[in-house]
Amino acid sequence: MQSVENTDTRTIPATQLAAFEHDGAATTEILALFDSLPPVSIAALRGRWRGSGLPSGHPMDGLLERFGWYGKEFNGPEDVQPLLCRGRGGKIFGLNPAFIPMGLVSRHVGLFHNRFAGAAFALSARAAGTARPTARLRMTEFRGVVTATMIYDCLPIQDMFRAVACDVLLGVMDLRGMAQPFFFVLRRESGWSPRPARESGKAI
C-alpha cells in the first residue's frame, strides 16, 4: 500500500472530483472540496471552457444539459459569454441570459425538466442568441477566499471558481434566494483564440 507521504497530493482533488462526477455528492462534501482548492485569477480564466453540472441533489441538476448548455467563454474582465449553447447542427452560440426567467425557473424548476420544455427551448434559443458580452469578471471574497468571480449583467447570479488543475475548475453558482448552491465543472478547450466582435445571433 502506498504511504500517505508518497502520495502526490496534486492528484487528490482531481480523483475526488472524478468520483463526485460519477456518483454525485452531498453539498457539504463538494463545499469541502471547493474550500480545499486554490483560488483562480482572472487572467487564468481566459479561454473557452466546456461545462457540465456536478450532481449534488440540487433541483437544477441536469437542467443546463437539457437546455443545451455547452460552457463559457472568457475573453477578458469585461467580455464574458456565460452561457454558450449548442444549437441544431452542432453550432455553438452565446445565449442572452436576459431571456431566461430565473424567478420562474427557481420556483417551478420541475416544469423545466420536462423533455418538451427542452425541445421548445431548442427551437427558440437561437432567437435569444447574442455575440455581445453578458457578464463580467471580478475578484471577490467567497467563503473567506478572494477568487475570480463571474457576475451576470442582468441576473442576480455570481459564479465563483477554484482550480482543481490548471485546465479544470470547480464552480459554485450563487443565485439570490436560492438556499442550496449549484455546482458545475469547467474544462478548458485547447486551441482557443480570442475572436473579433461577432454579429448578434451568429454561431461562434
JSON list of C-alpha atoms in Angstrom, two decimals:
[
{"chain": "A", "resi": 1, "resn": "MET", "atom": "CA", "xyz": [0.00, 0.00, 0.00]},
{"chain": "A", "resi": 2, "resn": "GLN", "atom": "CA", "xyz": [1.31, 3.44, -0.91]},
{"chain": "A", "resi": 3, "resn": "SER", "atom": "CA", "xyz": [2.11, 5.63, 2.09]},
{"chain": "A", "resi": 4, "resn": "VAL", "atom": "CA", "xyz": [0.49, 9.00, 2.54]},
{"chain": "A", "resi": 5, "resn": "GLU", "atom": "CA", "xyz": [3.90, 10.62, 2.38]},
{"chain": "A", "resi": 6, "resn": "ASN", "atom": "CA", "xyz": [4.48, 9.25, -1.12]},
{"chain": "A", "resi": 7, "resn": "THR", "atom": "CA", "xyz": [1.08, 10.22, -2.48]},
{"chain": "A", "resi": 8, "resn": "ASP", "atom": "CA", "xyz": [1.11, 13.07, -4.99]},
{"chain": "A", "resi": 9, "resn": "THR", "atom": "CA", "xyz": [-1.33, 15.42, -3.27]},
{"chain": "A", "resi": 10, "resn": "ARG", "atom": "CA", "xyz": [-1.95, 17.24, -6.56]},
{"chain": "A", "resi": 11, "resn": "THR", "atom": "CA", "xyz": [-3.92, 14.24, -7.80]},
{"chain": "A", "resi": 12, "resn": "ILE", "atom": "CA", "xyz": [-6.21, 14.03, -4.78]},
{"chain": "A", "resi": 13, "resn": "PRO", "atom": "CA", "xyz": [-8.66, 16.84, -5.78]},
{"chain": "A", "resi": 14, "resn": "ALA", "atom": "CA", "xyz": [-8.89, 15.53, -9.35]},
{"chain": "A", "resi": 15, "resn": "THR", "atom": "CA", "xyz": [-9.58, 12.00, -8.12]},
{"chain": "A", "resi": 16, "resn": "GLN", "atom": "CA", "xyz": [-12.18, 13.25, -5.67]},
{"chain": "A", "resi": 17, "resn": "LEU", "atom": "CA", "xyz": [-13.85, 15.37, -8.33]},
{"chain": "A", "resi": 18, "resn": "ALA", "atom": "CA", "xyz": [-14.00, 12.41, -10.72]},
{"chain": "A", "resi": 19, "resn": "ALA", "atom": "CA", "xyz": [-15.72, 10.35, -8.02]},
{"chain": "A", "resi": 20, "resn": "PHE", "atom": "CA", "xyz": [-18.23, 13.15, -7.39]},
{"chain": "A", "resi": 21, "resn": "GLU", "atom": "CA", "xyz": [-18.95, 13.46, -11.11]},
{"chain": "A", "resi": 22, "resn": "HIS", "atom": "CA", "xyz": [-19.57, 9.73, -11.38]},
{"chain": "A", "resi": 23, "resn": "ASP", "atom": "CA", "xyz": [-21.56, 9.15, -8.21]},
{"chain": "A", "resi": 24, "resn": "GLY", "atom": "CA", "xyz": [-22.75, 12.59, -7.12]},
{"chain": "A", "resi": 25, "resn": "ALA", "atom": "CA", "xyz": [-22.07, 14.02, -3.67]},
{"chain": "A", "resi": 26, "resn": "ALA", "atom": "CA", "xyz": [-23.70, 15.96, -0.89]},
{"chain": "A", "resi": 27, "resn": "THR", "atom": "CA", "xyz": [-23.47, 19.73, -0.84]},
{"chain": "A", "resi": 28, "resn": "THR", "atom": "CA", "xyz": [-21.26, 19.62, 2.26]},
{"chain": "A", "resi": 29, "resn": "GLU", "atom": "CA", "xyz": [-18.83, 17.23, 0.57]},
{"chain": "A", "resi": 30, "resn": "ILE", "atom": "CA", "xyz": [-18.49, 19.38, -2.54]},
{"chain": "A", "resi": 31, "resn": "LEU", "atom": "CA", "xyz": [-18.07, 22.54, -0.50]},
{"chain": "A", "resi": 32, "resn": "ALA", "atom": "CA", "xyz": [-15.32, 20.83, 1.49]},
{"chain": "A", "resi": 33, "resn": "LEU", "atom": "CA", "xyz": [-13.53, 20.05, -1.78]},
{"chain": "A", "resi": 34, "resn": "PHE", "atom": "CA", "xyz": [-14.13, 23.60, -3.02]},
{"chain": "A", "resi": 35, "resn": "ASP", "atom": "CA", "xyz": [-12.66, 25.07, 0.19]},
{"chain": "A", "resi": 36, "resn": "SER", "atom": "CA", "xyz": [-9.54, 22.91, -0.17]},
{"chain": "A", "resi": 37, "resn": "LEU", "atom": "CA", "xyz": [-8.75, 24.22, -3.67]},
{"chain": "A", "resi": 38, "resn": "PRO", "atom": "CA", "xyz": [-6.63, 27.26, -4.54]},
{"chain": "A", "resi": 39, "resn": "PRO", "atom": "CA", "xyz": [-8.22, 30.46, -5.85]},
{"chain": "A", "resi": 40, "resn": "VAL", "atom": "CA", "xyz": [-8.18, 31.43, -9.53]},
{"chain": "A", "resi": 41, "resn": "SER", "atom": "CA", "xyz": [-7.00, 34.68, -11.11]},
{"chain": "A", "resi": 42, "resn": "ILE", "atom": "CA", "xyz": [-8.97, 36.46, -13.81]},
{"chain": "A", "resi": 43, "resn": "ALA", "atom": "CA", "xyz": [-6.09, 36.05, -16.25]},
{"chain": "A", "resi": 44, "resn": "ALA", "atom": "CA", "xyz": [-6.09, 32.26, -15.71]},
{"chain": "A", "resi": 45, "resn": "LEU", "atom": "CA", "xyz": [-9.71, 32.04, -16.91]},
{"chain": "A", "resi": 46, "resn": "ARG", "atom": "CA", "xyz": [-9.02, 33.36, -20.38]},
{"chain": "A", "resi": 47, "resn": "GLY", "atom": "CA", "xyz": [-10.31, 30.89, -22.95]},
{"chain": "A", "resi": 48, "resn": "ARG", "atom": "CA", "xyz": [-13.28, 28.73, -23.81]},
{"chain": "A", "resi": 49, "resn": "TRP", "atom": "CA", "xyz": [-14.39, 26.13, -21.30]},
{"chain": "A", "resi": 50, "resn": "ARG", "atom": "CA", "xyz": [-16.64, 23.11, -21.68]},
{"chain": "A", "resi": 51, "resn": "GLY", "atom": "CA", "xyz": [-19.13, 22.88, -18.82]},
{"chain": "A", "resi": 52, "resn": "SER", "atom": "CA", "xyz": [-21.01, 20.14, -17.00]},
{"chain": "A", "resi": 53, "resn": "GLY", "atom": "CA", "xyz": [-23.16, 20.06, -13.91]},
{"chain": "A", "resi": 54, "resn": "LEU", "atom": "CA", "xyz": [-21.94, 18.34, -10.74]},
{"chain": "A", "resi": 55, "resn": "PRO", "atom": "CA", "xyz": [-24.76, 16.30, -9.14]},
{"chain": "A", "resi": 56, "resn": "SER", "atom": "CA", "xyz": [-25.49, 17.32, -5.55]},
{"chain": "A", "resi": 57, "resn": "GLY", "atom": "CA", "xyz": [-29.22, 16.72, -5.20]},
{"chain": "A", "resi": 58, "resn": "HIS", "atom": "CA", "xyz": [-29.90, 20.28, -6.31]},
{"chain": "A", "resi": 59, "resn": "PRO", "atom": "CA", "xyz": [-33.26, 20.84, -8.06]},
{"chain": "A", "resi": 60, "resn": "MET", "atom": "CA", "xyz": [-31.36, 22.22, -11.07]},
{"chain": "A", "resi": 61, "resn": "ASP", "atom": "CA", "xyz": [-29.16, 19.13, -11.52]},
{"chain": "A", "resi": 62, "resn": "GLY", "atom": "CA", "xyz": [-29.23, 18.18, -15.21]},
{"chain": "A", "resi": 63, "resn": "LEU", "atom": "CA", "xyz": [-31.25, 21.22, -16.24]},
{"chain": "A", "resi": 64, "resn": "LEU", "atom": "CA", "xyz": [-28.47, 23.07, -18.06]},
{"chain": "A", "resi": 65, "resn": "GLU", "atom": "CA", "xyz": [-27.63, 19.98, -20.08]},
{"chain": "A", "resi": 66, "resn": "ARG", "atom": "CA", "xyz": [-31.28, 19.52, -21.02]},
{"chain": "A", "resi": 67, "resn": "PHE", "atom": "CA", "xyz": [-31.28, 23.02, -22.45]},
{"chain": "A", "resi": 68, "resn": "GLY", "atom": "CA", "xyz": [-28.12, 22.52, -24.48]},
{"chain": "A", "resi": 69, "resn": "TRP", "atom": "CA", "xyz": [-25.59, 24.32, -22.29]},
{"chain": "A", "resi": 70, "resn": "TYR", "atom": "CA", "xyz": [-22.11, 23.94, -23.76]},
{"chain": "A", "resi": 71, "resn": "GLY", "atom": "CA", "xyz": [-19.90, 26.04, -21.49]},
{"chain": "A", "resi": 72, "resn": "LYS", "atom": "CA", "xyz": [-18.44, 29.51, -21.02]},
{"chain": "A", "resi": 73, "resn": "GLU", "atom": "CA", "xyz": [-16.01, 31.80, -22.81]},
{"chain": "A", "resi": 74, "resn": "PHE", "atom": "CA", "xyz": [-13.80, 34.37, -21.10]},
{"chain": "A", "resi": 75, "resn": "ASN", "atom": "CA", "xyz": [-12.22, 36.93, -23.41]},
{"chain": "A", "resi": 76, "resn": "GLY", "atom": "CA", "xyz": [-11.35, 39.39, -20.66]},
{"chain": "A", "resi": 77, "resn": "PRO", "atom": "CA", "xyz": [-12.68, 41.02, -17.49]},
{"chain": "A", "resi": 78, "resn": "GLU", "atom": "CA", "xyz": [-15.40, 42.89, -19.39]},
{"chain": "A", "resi": 79, "resn": "ASP", "atom": "CA", "xyz": [-16.04, 40.33, -22.14]},
{"chain": "A", "resi": 80, "resn": "VAL", "atom": "CA", "xyz": [-17.67, 37.11, -20.97]},
{"chain": "A", "resi": 81, "resn": "GLN", "atom": "CA", "xyz": [-20.13, 34.75, -22.63]},
{"chain": "A", "resi": 82, "resn": "PRO", "atom": "CA", "xyz": [-21.56, 32.86, -19.62]},
{"chain": "A", "resi": 83, "resn": "LEU", "atom": "CA", "xyz": [-24.00, 30.64, -21.49]},
{"chain": "A", "resi": 84, "resn": "LEU", "atom": "CA", "xyz": [-22.59, 29.06, -24.61]},
{"chain": "A", "resi": 85, "resn": "CYS", "atom": "CA", "xyz": [-25.15, 26.63, -26.04]},
{"chain": "A", "resi": 86, "resn": "ARG", "atom": "CA", "xyz": [-25.06, 24.02, -28.76]},
{"chain": "A", "resi": 87, "resn": "GLY", "atom": "CA", "xyz": [-27.80, 24.50, -31.31]},
{"chain": "A", "resi": 88, "resn": "ARG", "atom": "CA", "xyz": [-29.06, 22.50, -34.23]},
{"chain": "A", "resi": 89, "resn": "GLY", "atom": "CA", "xyz": [-26.29, 21.12, -36.39]},
{"chain": "A", "resi": 90, "resn": "GLY", "atom": "CA", "xyz": [-23.81, 21.46, -33.53]},
{"chain": "A", "resi": 91, "resn": "LYS", "atom": "CA", "xyz": [-23.41, 25.22, -33.87]},
{"chain": "A", "resi": 92, "resn": "ILE", "atom": "CA", "xyz": [-22.17, 26.97, -30.71]},
{"chain": "A", "resi": 93, "resn": "PHE", "atom": "CA", "xyz": [-23.75, 30.31, -29.86]},
{"chain": "A", "resi": 94, "resn": "GLY", "atom": "CA", "xyz": [-23.95, 32.70, -26.94]},
{"chain": "A", "resi": 95, "resn": "LEU", "atom": "CA", "xyz": [-27.34, 32.83, -25.21]},
{"chain": "A", "resi": 96, "resn": "ASN", "atom": "CA", "xyz": [-28.52, 36.14, -23.80]},
{"chain": "A", "resi": 97, "resn": "PRO", "atom": "CA", "xyz": [-29.31, 35.45, -20.10]},
{"chain": "A", "resi": 98, "resn": "ALA", "atom": "CA", "xyz": [-31.84, 38.29, -20.13]},
{"chain": "A", "resi": 99, "resn": "PHE", "atom": "CA", "xyz": [-34.27, 35.92, -21.85]},
{"chain": "A", "resi": 100, "resn": "ILE", "atom": "CA", "xyz": [-34.08, 33.33, -19.04]},
{"chain": "A", "resi": 101, "resn": "PRO", "atom": "CA", "xyz": [-36.92, 33.71, -16.49]},
{"chain": "A", "resi": 102, "resn": "MET", "atom": "CA", "xyz": [-34.79, 32.71, -13.50]},
{"chain": "A", "resi": 103, "resn": "GLY", "atom": "CA", "xyz": [-37.51, 33.60, -11.00]},
{"chain": "A", "resi": 104, "resn": "LEU", "atom": "CA", "xyz": [-39.91, 31.22, -12.70]},
{"chain": "A", "resi": 105, "resn": "VAL", "atom": "CA", "xyz": [-37.25, 28.56, -13.10]},
{"chain": "A", "resi": 106, "resn": "SER", "atom": "CA", "xyz": [-36.24, 28.66, -9.43]},
{"chain": "A", "resi": 107, "resn": "ARG", "atom": "CA", "xyz": [-39.86, 28.49, -8.23]},
{"chain": "A", "resi": 108, "resn": "HIS", "atom": "CA", "xyz": [-41.05, 25.80, -10.65]},
{"chain": "A", "resi": 109, "resn": "VAL", "atom": "CA", "xyz": [-37.86, 24.01, -11.65]},
{"chain": "A", "resi": 110, "resn": "GLY", "atom": "CA", "xyz": [-39.69, 20.68, -12.06]},
{"chain": "A", "resi": 111, "resn": "LEU", "atom": "CA", "xyz": [-41.61, 22.03, -15.03]},
{"chain": "A", "resi": 112, "resn": "PHE", "atom": "CA", "xyz": [-38.40, 22.79, -16.87]},
{"chain": "A", "resi": 113, "resn": "HIS", "atom": "CA", "xyz": [-37.09, 19.24, -16.52]},
{"chain": "A", "resi": 114, "resn": "ASN", "atom": "CA", "xyz": [-39.85, 18.14, -18.87]},
{"chain": "A", "resi": 115, "resn": "ARG", "atom": "CA", "xyz": [-38.41, 16.99, -22.21]},
{"chain": "A", "resi": 116, "resn": "PHE", "atom": "CA", "xyz": [-40.96, 19.11, -24.07]},
{"chain": "A", "resi": 117, "resn": "ALA", "atom": "CA", "xyz": [-39.62, 22.21, -22.33]},
{"chain": "A", "resi": 118, "resn": "GLY", "atom": "CA", "xyz": [-36.15, 21.33, -23.58]},
{"chain": "A", "resi": 119, "resn": "ALA", "atom": "CA", "xyz": [-37.42, 20.86, -27.13]},
{"chain": "A", "resi": 120, "resn": "ALA", "atom": "CA", "xyz": [-39.29, 24.16, -27.04]},
{"chain": "A", "resi": 121, "resn": "PHE", "atom": "CA", "xyz": [-36.20, 25.91, -25.75]},
{"chain": "A", "resi": 122, "resn": "ALA", "atom": "CA", "xyz": [-34.06, 24.44, -28.53]},
{"chain": "A", "resi": 123, "resn": "LEU", "atom": "CA", "xyz": [-36.46, 25.83, -31.13]},
{"chain": "A", "resi": 124, "resn": "SER", "atom": "CA", "xyz": [-36.43, 29.35, -29.68]},
{"chain": "A", "resi": 125, "resn": "ALA", "atom": "CA", "xyz": [-32.93, 29.66, -28.27]},
{"chain": "A", "resi": 126, "resn": "ARG", "atom": "CA", "xyz": [-31.26, 30.99, -31.42]},
{"chain": "A", "resi": 127, "resn": "ALA", "atom": "CA", "xyz": [-33.62, 33.96, -31.38]},
{"chain": "A", "resi": 128, "resn": "ALA", "atom": "CA", "xyz": [-32.14, 34.80, -27.97]},
{"chain": "A", "resi": 129, "resn": "GLY", "atom": "CA", "xyz": [-28.56, 34.44, -29.22]},
{"chain": "A", "resi": 130, "resn": "THR", "atom": "CA", "xyz": [-26.06, 37.22, -28.83]},
{"chain": "A", "resi": 131, "resn": "ALA", "atom": "CA", "xyz": [-22.40, 37.86, -29.57]},
{"chain": "A", "resi": 132, "resn": "ARG", "atom": "CA", "xyz": [-22.25, 40.69, -27.03]},
{"chain": "A", "resi": 133, "resn": "PRO", "atom": "CA", "xyz": [-20.69, 40.08, -23.61]},
{"chain": "A", "resi": 134, "resn": "THR", "atom": "CA", "xyz": [-23.33, 39.44, -20.95]},
{"chain": "A", "resi": 135, "resn": "ALA", "atom": "CA", "xyz": [-21.19, 39.03, -17.84]},
{"chain": "A", "resi": 136, "resn": "ARG", "atom": "CA", "xyz": [-18.02, 40.40, -16.21]},
{"chain": "A", "resi": 137, "resn": "LEU", "atom": "CA", "xyz": [-15.16, 39.02, -14.14]},
{"chain": "A", "resi": 138, "resn": "ARG", "atom": "CA", "xyz": [-14.07, 40.42, -10.79]},
{"chain": "A", "resi": 139, "resn": "MET", "atom": "CA", "xyz": [-12.03, 39.21, -7.84]},
{"chain": "A", "resi": 140, "resn": "THR", "atom": "CA", "xyz": [-14.38, 38.81, -4.88]},
{"chain": "A", "resi": 141, "resn": "GLU", "atom": "CA", "xyz": [-14.33, 37.11, -1.49]},
{"chain": "A", "resi": 142, "resn": "PHE", "atom": "CA", "xyz": [-16.34, 33.92, -1.14]},
{"chain": "A", "resi": 143, "resn": "ARG", "atom": "CA", "xyz": [-16.11, 31.52, 1.78]},
{"chain": "A", "resi": 144, "resn": "GLY", "atom": "CA", "xyz": [-13.19, 33.51, 3.15]},
{"chain": "A", "resi": 145, "resn": "VAL", "atom": "CA", "xyz": [-11.04, 33.44, 0.00]},
{"chain": "A", "resi": 146, "resn": "VAL", "atom": "CA", "xyz": [-10.66, 36.00, -2.79]},
{"chain": "A", "resi": 147, "resn": "THR", "atom": "CA", "xyz": [-11.04, 34.32, -6.17]},
{"chain": "A", "resi": 148, "resn": "ALA", "atom": "CA", "xyz": [-12.20, 35.03, -9.72]},
{"chain": "A", "resi": 149, "resn": "THR", "atom": "CA", "xyz": [-15.95, 35.57, -9.90]},
{"chain": "A", "resi": 150, "resn": "MET", "atom": "CA", "xyz": [-18.24, 35.82, -12.91]},
{"chain": "A", "resi": 151, "resn": "ILE", "atom": "CA", "xyz": [-21.05, 38.34, -12.44]},
{"chain": "A", "resi": 152, "resn": "TYR", "atom": "CA", "xyz": [-24.06, 38.27, -14.76]},
{"chain": "A", "resi": 153, "resn": "ASP", "atom": "CA", "xyz": [-25.12, 41.65, -16.16]},
{"chain": "A", "resi": 154, "resn": "CYS", "atom": "CA", "xyz": [-28.86, 41.05, -15.89]},
{"chain": "A", "resi": 155, "resn": "LEU", "atom": "CA", "xyz": [-29.39, 38.24, -13.39]},
{"chain": "A", "resi": 156, "resn": "PRO", "atom": "CA", "xyz": [-28.74, 38.11, -9.62]},
{"chain": "A", "resi": 157, "resn": "ILE", "atom": "CA", "xyz": [-26.17, 35.37, -10.11]},
{"chain": "A", "resi": 158, "resn": "GLN", "atom": "CA", "xyz": [-22.47, 35.07, -9.34]},
{"chain": "A", "resi": 159, "resn": "ASP", "atom": "CA", "xyz": [-20.23, 32.12, -10.20]},
{"chain": "A", "resi": 160, "resn": "MET", "atom": "CA", "xyz": [-17.13, 31.60, -8.07]},
{"chain": "A", "resi": 161, "resn": "PHE", "atom": "CA", "xyz": [-14.22, 29.45, -9.26]},
{"chain": "A", "resi": 162, "resn": "ARG", "atom": "CA", "xyz": [-11.47, 27.36, -7.68]},
{"chain": "A", "resi": 163, "resn": "ALA", "atom": "CA", "xyz": [-8.76, 25.42, -9.50]},
{"chain": "A", "resi": 164, "resn": "VAL", "atom": "CA", "xyz": [-8.77, 21.62, -9.48]},
{"chain": "A", "resi": 165, "resn": "ALA", "atom": "CA", "xyz": [-5.96, 21.78, -12.06]},
{"chain": "A", "resi": 166, "resn": "CYS", "atom": "CA", "xyz": [-4.71, 24.43, -14.48]},
{"chain": "A", "resi": 167, "resn": "ASP", "atom": "CA", "xyz": [-7.34, 23.34, -17.02]},
{"chain": "A", "resi": 168, "resn": "VAL", "atom": "CA", "xyz": [-10.11, 22.16, -14.66]},
{"chain": "A", "resi": 169, "resn": "LEU", "atom": "CA", "xyz": [-12.25, 24.41, -12.48]},
{"chain": "A", "resi": 170, "resn": "LEU", "atom": "CA", "xyz": [-14.89, 23.76, -9.84]},
{"chain": "A", "resi": 171, "resn": "GLY", "atom": "CA", "xyz": [-17.59, 26.42, -9.89]},
{"chain": "A", "resi": 172, "resn": "VAL", "atom": "CA", "xyz": [-20.29, 27.41, -7.42]},
{"chain": "A", "resi": 173, "resn": "MET", "atom": "CA", "xyz": [-23.34, 29.30, -8.67]},
{"chain": "A", "resi": 174, "resn": "ASP", "atom": "CA", "xyz": [-24.90, 31.63, -6.12]},
{"chain": "A", "resi": 175, "resn": "LEU", "atom": "CA", "xyz": [-28.41, 32.84, -7.03]},
{"chain": "A", "resi": 176, "resn": "ARG", "atom": "CA", "xyz": [-30.27, 35.32, -4.86]},
{"chain": "A", "resi": 177, "resn": "GLY", "atom": "CA", "xyz": [-33.00, 33.47, -2.95]},
{"chain": "A", "resi": 178, "resn": "MET", "atom": "CA", "xyz": [-31.58, 30.00, -3.70]},
{"chain": "A", "resi": 179, "resn": "ALA", "atom": "CA", "xyz": [-30.84, 28.19, -0.44]},
{"chain": "A", "resi": 180, "resn": "GLN", "atom": "CA", "xyz": [-28.60, 25.47, -1.91]},
{"chain": "A", "resi": 181, "resn": "PRO", "atom": "CA", "xyz": [-25.60, 26.31, -4.10]},
{"chain": "A", "resi": 182, "resn": "PHE", "atom": "CA", "xyz": [-25.43, 24.79, -7.57]},
{"chain": "A", "resi": 183, "resn": "PHE", "atom": "CA", "xyz": [-22.13, 23.20, -8.62]},
{"chain": "A", "resi": 184, "resn": "PHE", "atom": "CA", "xyz": [-20.54, 22.75, -12.04]},
{"chain": "A", "resi": 185, "resn": "VAL", "atom": "CA", "xyz": [-17.22, 21.84, -13.61]},
{"chain": "A", "resi": 186, "resn": "LEU", "atom": "CA", "xyz": [-15.35, 23.64, -16.40]},
{"chain": "A", "resi": 187, "resn": "ARG", "atom": "CA", "xyz": [-12.64, 22.10, -18.56]},
{"chain": "A", "resi": 188, "resn": "ARG", "atom": "CA", "xyz": [-10.56, 24.30, -20.81]},
{"chain": "A", "resi": 189, "resn": "GLU", "atom": "CA", "xyz": [-10.71, 23.70, -24.55]},
{"chain": "A", "resi": 190, "resn": "SER", "atom": "CA", "xyz": [-7.36, 23.56, -26.33]},
{"chain": "A", "resi": 191, "resn": "GLY", "atom": "CA", "xyz": [-6.66, 25.63, -29.41]},
{"chain": "A", "resi": 192, "resn": "TRP", "atom": "CA", "xyz": [-8.84, 28.55, -28.33]},
{"chain": "A", "resi": 193, "resn": "SER", "atom": "CA", "xyz": [-8.02, 32.05, -29.57]},
{"chain": "A", "resi": 194, "resn": "PRO", "atom": "CA", "xyz": [-9.88, 35.32, -28.95]},
{"chain": "A", "resi": 195, "resn": "ARG", "atom": "CA", "xyz": [-12.23, 36.35, -31.72]},
{"chain": "A", "resi": 196, "resn": "PRO", "atom": "CA", "xyz": [-13.18, 39.75, -33.06]},
{"chain": "A", "resi": 197, "resn": "ALA", "atom": "CA", "xyz": [-16.59, 41.21, -32.39]},
{"chain": "A", "resi": 198, "resn": "ARG", "atom": "CA", "xyz": [-19.36, 38.99, -33.73]},
{"chain": "A", "resi": 199, "resn": "GLU", "atom": "CA", "xyz": [-22.72, 39.78, -35.18]},
{"chain": "A", "resi": 200, "resn": "SER", "atom": "CA", "xyz": [-25.57, 39.11, -32.78]},
{"chain": "A", "resi": 201, "resn": "GLY", "atom": "CA", "xyz": [-27.07, 35.64, -33.07]},
{"chain": "A", "resi": 202, "resn": "LYS", "atom": "CA", "xyz": [-24.32, 34.23, -35.30]},
{"chain": "A", "resi": 203, "resn": "ALA", "atom": "CA", "xyz": [-22.62, 30.98, -34.37]},
{"chain": "A", "resi": 204, "resn": "ILE", "atom": "CA", "xyz": [-19.28, 31.28, -32.63]}
]
